[in-house]
Amino acid sequence: MPDANNRGGAVTADQDASEEHGEDGTELGAIRVHNSVIAAIARLAALKVPGVVEMSGSFAEGLASMVGKASFDRGIKVDMEDQKVNVDLHIVIAFGVRIPQVAWRIQNDVRNAVEDMTGKKIGLINVIVQGVRPPEPAVSA
């Protein structure tokens, strides 16, 4: 196994976790992932879950979108605490889905996506259901 002093950037088991996740960077420079990137990853992962209709933003985010300042991280808050990422997701679900199952799937899929893509560990993923979308009316022929 290559040692920690090699120039290839291999990480050994005894290296600090913050080094492993890029917070301190490498010999070549710092590696940082902005919170908006984590929010975008979380949003895309959450929207793939069956039963999730959309992300639900705050009143201020709604006003901003009306004046043309659309936000890709609408309805998502990302915080770092003790080298872990905490994510709050505000969602709208489809009528008739089982909320606990959808929320658990969101937590699982968002955790996997963020950890796989960024190398950062997840602390908490809070799913806040802020609305229910009624079923689309049937179109008669």
Short mmCIF file of C-alpha atoms in Angstrom, two decimals:
data_model
loop_
_atom_site.label_atom_id
_atom_site.label_comp_id
_atom_site.label_asym_id
_atom_site.label_seq_id
_atom_site.Cartn_x
_atom_site.Cartn_y
_atom_site.Cartn_z
CA MET A 1 0.00 0.00 0.00
CA PRO A 2 1.43 3.45 -0.85
CA ASP A 3 2.39 5.58 2.10
CA ALA A 4 0.85 8.97 2.95
CA ASN A 5 3.94 10.84 1.73
CA ASN A 6 3.63 9.69 -1.87
CA ARG A 7 2.87 12.21 -4.61
CA GLY A 8 -0.04 10.16 -5.97
CA GLY A 9 -2.44 11.42 -3.33
CA ALA A 10 -3.34 7.98 -1.91
CA VAL A 11 -5.07 8.09 1.45
CA THR A 12 -4.05 5.61 4.12
CA ALA A 13 -6.23 4.40 6.97
CA ASP A 14 -4.30 6.34 9.59
CA GLN A 15 -4.74 9.72 7.90
CA ASP A 16 -7.05 12.28 9.44
CA ALA A 17 -10.69 12.08 8.27
CA SER A 18 -10.67 15.74 7.28
CA GLU A 19 -7.74 15.05 4.94
CA GLU A 20 -9.58 12.09 3.47
CA HIS A 21 -12.58 14.25 2.63
CA GLY A 22 -10.61 17.09 1.12
CA GLU A 23 -11.26 19.80 3.70
CA ASP A 24 -7.53 20.34 4.16
CA GLY A 25 -6.72 19.61 0.53
CA THR A 26 -3.76 17.75 -0.86
CA GLU A 27 -0.15 18.52 -1.66
CA LEU A 28 -1.43 20.01 -4.89
CA GLY A 29 -3.90 22.42 -3.27
CA ALA A 30 -7.24 22.75 -1.53
CA ILE A 31 -10.36 20.85 -2.51
CA ARG A 32 -13.57 22.56 -1.50
CA VAL A 33 -17.16 21.74 -2.35
CA HIS A 34 -19.51 24.72 -2.01
CA ASN A 35 -22.77 24.25 -0.10
CA SER A 36 -24.74 25.13 -3.24
CA VAL A 37 -23.19 22.12 -4.99
CA ILE A 38 -24.21 19.86 -2.10
CA ALA A 39 -27.71 21.39 -2.28
CA ALA A 40 -27.90 20.69 -6.02
CA ILE A 41 -26.85 17.06 -5.49
CA ALA A 42 -29.43 16.67 -2.70
CA ARG A 43 -32.15 18.25 -4.85
CA LEU A 44 -31.53 15.98 -7.82
CA ALA A 45 -31.41 12.86 -5.63
CA ALA A 46 -34.63 13.82 -3.79
CA LEU A 47 -36.53 14.60 -7.01
CA LYS A 48 -35.71 11.11 -8.36
CA VAL A 49 -37.64 9.49 -5.49
CA PRO A 50 -41.11 8.34 -6.59
CA GLY A 51 -43.77 10.41 -4.83
CA VAL A 52 -41.72 13.62 -4.64
CA VAL A 53 -43.37 16.26 -6.82
CA GLU A 54 -41.12 19.26 -6.18
CA MET A 55 -38.99 21.09 -3.66
CA SER A 56 -40.87 23.70 -1.64
CA GLY A 57 -39.06 26.94 -1.00
CA SER A 58 -39.67 29.65 1.55
CA PHE A 59 -41.79 32.75 0.93
CA ALA A 60 -38.63 34.77 0.23
CA GLU A 61 -37.46 32.18 -2.31
CA GLY A 62 -40.87 32.38 -3.99
CA LEU A 63 -40.58 36.15 -4.30
CA ALA A 64 -37.07 35.85 -5.70
CA SER A 65 -38.24 33.42 -8.37
CA MET A 66 -41.02 35.83 -9.41
CA VAL A 67 -38.45 38.52 -10.18
CA GLY A 68 -36.31 36.14 -12.19
CA LYS A 69 -33.83 35.00 -9.54
CA ALA A 70 -34.54 31.29 -9.68
CA SER A 71 -32.57 29.28 -7.18
CA PHE A 72 -31.43 25.73 -7.89
CA ASP A 73 -31.18 25.06 -4.16
CA ARG A 74 -34.75 26.18 -3.44
CA GLY A 75 -36.20 24.35 -0.45
CA ILE A 76 -32.80 23.06 0.69
CA LYS A 77 -30.57 24.21 3.52
CA VAL A 78 -27.04 22.84 3.92
CA ASP A 79 -24.91 23.30 7.05
CA MET A 80 -21.56 21.87 8.11
CA GLU A 81 -21.22 20.78 11.74
CA ASP A 82 -18.32 18.78 13.21
CA GLN A 83 -17.03 17.88 9.71
CA LYS A 84 -20.45 16.46 8.77
CA VAL A 85 -23.05 17.79 6.37
CA ASN A 86 -26.57 18.48 7.64
CA VAL A 87 -29.31 18.90 5.05
CA ASP A 88 -32.89 20.17 5.43
CA LEU A 89 -35.17 19.31 2.48
CA HIS A 90 -38.58 20.96 2.12
CA ILE A 91 -40.70 18.90 -0.27
CA VAL A 92 -44.13 18.57 -1.84
CA ILE A 93 -45.39 15.01 -2.24
CA ALA A 94 -47.99 13.38 -4.44
CA PHE A 95 -51.35 12.59 -2.88
CA GLY A 96 -51.68 8.96 -1.82
CA VAL A 97 -48.03 8.12 -1.14
CA ARG A 98 -46.87 6.78 2.21
CA ILE A 99 -44.99 9.73 3.69
CA PRO A 100 -42.67 7.78 6.03
CA GLN A 101 -41.51 5.49 3.20
CA VAL A 102 -40.92 8.40 0.81
CA ALA A 103 -39.05 10.36 3.49
CA TRP A 104 -36.84 7.37 4.38
CA ARG A 105 -36.01 6.82 0.70
CA ILE A 106 -35.14 10.52 0.31
CA GLN A 107 -32.81 10.34 3.33
CA ASN A 108 -31.12 7.21 2.01
CA ASP A 109 -30.75 8.39 -1.60
CA VAL A 110 -29.55 11.88 -0.65
CA ARG A 111 -27.01 10.45 1.80
CA ASN A 112 -25.64 8.07 -0.83
CA ALA A 113 -25.46 10.74 -3.54
CA VAL A 114 -23.77 13.38 -1.37
CA GLU A 115 -21.28 10.96 0.18
CA ASP A 116 -20.44 9.30 -3.15
CA MET A 117 -20.00 12.53 -5.10
CA THR A 118 -18.28 14.71 -2.48
CA GLY A 119 -16.61 12.30 -0.06
CA LYS A 120 -18.19 14.25 2.80
CA LYS A 121 -20.02 12.42 5.57
CA ILE A 122 -23.68 13.14 6.27
CA GLY A 123 -24.78 14.06 9.78
CA LEU A 124 -28.53 14.68 9.51
CA ILE A 125 -31.02 14.74 6.67
CA ASN A 126 -34.28 16.34 7.78
CA VAL A 127 -37.24 15.89 5.42
CA ILE A 128 -39.98 18.48 5.91
CA VAL A 129 -43.18 17.77 3.97
CA GLN A 130 -44.68 21.17 3.22
CA GLY A 131 -47.41 20.23 0.79
CA VAL A 132 -49.40 17.57 -0.99
CA ARG A 133 -50.15 17.77 -4.70
CA PRO A 134 -53.62 16.48 -5.57
CA PRO A 135 -53.86 13.88 -8.31
CA GLU A 136 -54.16 15.15 -11.86
CA PRO A 137 -57.77 15.03 -13.11
CA ALA A 138 -58.43 12.25 -15.58
CA VAL A 139 -58.67 13.41 -19.17
CA SER A 140 -61.72 12.01 -20.92
CA ALA A 141 -61.55 11.12 -24.60
#
